[in-house]
């Protein structure tokens, strides 16, 4: 678990999230704009605010393979921009271990191919 601090308090993520391009990447969410992802959670952009601790259903695609999962809304923060939108931080609840490992491997390869600038 990370112990770095953020503007909102101590960082509690178990793994670093990897940004995904607006045009897509090796991990995507059906019907949502994926901002970043880790094997344990993700942030999506939403035009609507969501209630913290709500449990939602998502279809996640990893290299084209789709899996239905549940995720808990960990945070909901307004995003800057010309149109109203929110960053929704989600914690995966029932991610199958093989899908979690597939995400981990994909993100390692993606990060190596697209190093941070």
Coordinates of C-alpha atoms in Angstrom, one line a residue:
X1 CA 0.0 0.0 0.0
X2 CA 1.3 3.4 -0.9
X3 CA 1.8 6.0 1.8
X4 CA 2.3 9.0 -0.3
X5 CA 0.2 12.1 0.4
X6 CA -2.1 13.8 -2.0
X7 CA -4.0 17.1 -1.8
X8 CA -6.9 15.2 -0.1
X9 CA -4.9 13.3 2.4
X10 CA -2.7 10.2 2.6
X11 CA -2.6 8.0 -0.5
X12 CA -4.3 4.6 0.1
X13 CA -3.8 2.9 -3.3
X14 CA -2.3 -0.6 -3.3
X15 CA -0.8 0.0 -6.8
X16 CA 0.0 3.0 -9.0
X17 CA -2.7 3.9 -11.5
X18 CA -1.6 4.1 -15.1
X19 CA -3.2 6.9 -17.3
X20 CA -5.1 5.8 -20.4
X21 CA -5.2 8.0 -23.5
X22 CA -8.6 9.6 -24.3
X23 CA -8.5 7.6 -27.6
X24 CA -8.2 4.3 -25.7
X25 CA -5.6 1.9 -24.5
X26 CA -5.2 -1.8 -23.6
X27 CA -7.8 -1.5 -20.8
X28 CA -11.2 0.2 -21.4
X29 CA -14.6 0.4 -19.8
X30 CA -17.7 -0.1 -21.9
X31 CA -19.8 3.1 -21.8
X32 CA -17.4 5.2 -19.9
X33 CA -14.2 7.4 -20.4
X34 CA -11.4 5.6 -18.5
X35 CA -8.9 8.1 -17.1
X36 CA -6.5 5.7 -15.3
X37 CA -6.4 2.2 -14.0
X38 CA -4.6 -0.2 -11.7
X39 CA -5.2 -3.9 -10.9
X40 CA -7.3 -2.7 -7.9
X41 CA -9.3 0.2 -9.2
X42 CA -9.8 2.9 -11.8
X43 CA -10.9 6.5 -12.3
X44 CA -13.6 7.3 -14.9
X45 CA -15.0 10.6 -16.1
X46 CA -18.8 11.0 -15.7
X47 CA -21.2 13.9 -16.5
X48 CA -23.0 13.0 -13.3
X49 CA -21.9 13.0 -9.7
X50 CA -22.0 9.6 -7.9
X51 CA -22.6 8.8 -4.3
X52 CA -19.6 7.6 -2.3
X53 CA -19.8 3.9 -1.3
X54 CA -22.4 3.1 -4.0
X55 CA -21.7 -0.2 -5.7
X56 CA -21.9 -0.1 -9.5
X57 CA -21.6 -2.7 -12.3
X58 CA -19.1 -2.3 -15.1
X59 CA -17.9 -4.2 -18.1
X60 CA -14.1 -3.9 -18.3
X61 CA -12.2 -4.9 -21.5
X62 CA -8.6 -5.9 -21.2
X63 CA -7.0 -6.3 -24.6
X64 CA -10.5 -6.9 -26.1
X65 CA -11.6 -9.5 -23.5
X66 CA -14.7 -8.3 -21.6
X67 CA -15.4 -9.1 -17.9
X68 CA -18.3 -7.9 -15.8
X69 CA -17.3 -6.5 -12.4
X70 CA -18.6 -4.6 -9.4
X71 CA -16.8 -1.5 -8.1
X72 CA -17.3 0.8 -5.1
X73 CA -17.3 4.5 -5.6
X74 CA -14.4 5.6 -3.4
X75 CA -14.5 9.3 -4.4
X76 CA -16.3 11.7 -6.7
X77 CA -14.6 15.1 -7.5
X78 CA -15.5 17.8 -9.9
X79 CA -13.2 18.1 -12.9
X80 CA -12.1 21.4 -14.4
X81 CA -13.2 22.1 -18.0
X82 CA -15.8 23.7 -20.2
X83 CA -18.5 21.1 -19.5
X84 CA -19.6 19.7 -16.1
X85 CA -17.9 16.4 -15.3
X86 CA -16.7 14.4 -12.4
X87 CA -13.7 12.1 -11.7
X88 CA -15.1 8.9 -10.2
X89 CA -12.6 6.9 -8.2
X90 CA -13.6 3.2 -8.1
X91 CA -12.4 0.2 -6.2
X92 CA -12.8 -3.2 -7.8
X93 CA -14.8 -5.5 -5.5
X94 CA -15.1 -8.8 -7.3
X95 CA -12.3 -8.8 -9.9
X96 CA -11.4 -12.4 -10.8
X97 CA -7.7 -13.0 -9.9
X98 CA -6.8 -14.0 -13.5
X99 CA -8.3 -10.7 -14.8
X100 CA -6.4 -8.7 -12.1
X101 CA -3.2 -10.4 -13.2
X102 CA -3.9 -9.8 -16.9
X103 CA -4.4 -6.0 -16.1
X104 CA -1.2 -6.0 -14.1
X105 CA 0.7 -7.5 -17.0
X106 CA -0.9 -5.2 -19.6
X107 CA -0.1 -2.1 -17.5
X108 CA 3.6 -3.2 -17.1
X109 CA 3.9 -3.6 -20.9
X110 CA 2.0 -0.3 -21.6
X111 CA 4.1 1.6 -19.1
X112 CA 7.3 0.3 -20.7
X113 CA 6.1 1.3 -24.2
X114 CA 4.9 4.7 -23.0
X115 CA 7.2 6.0 -20.3
X116 CA 6.2 9.1 -18.4
X117 CA 7.5 12.4 -19.7

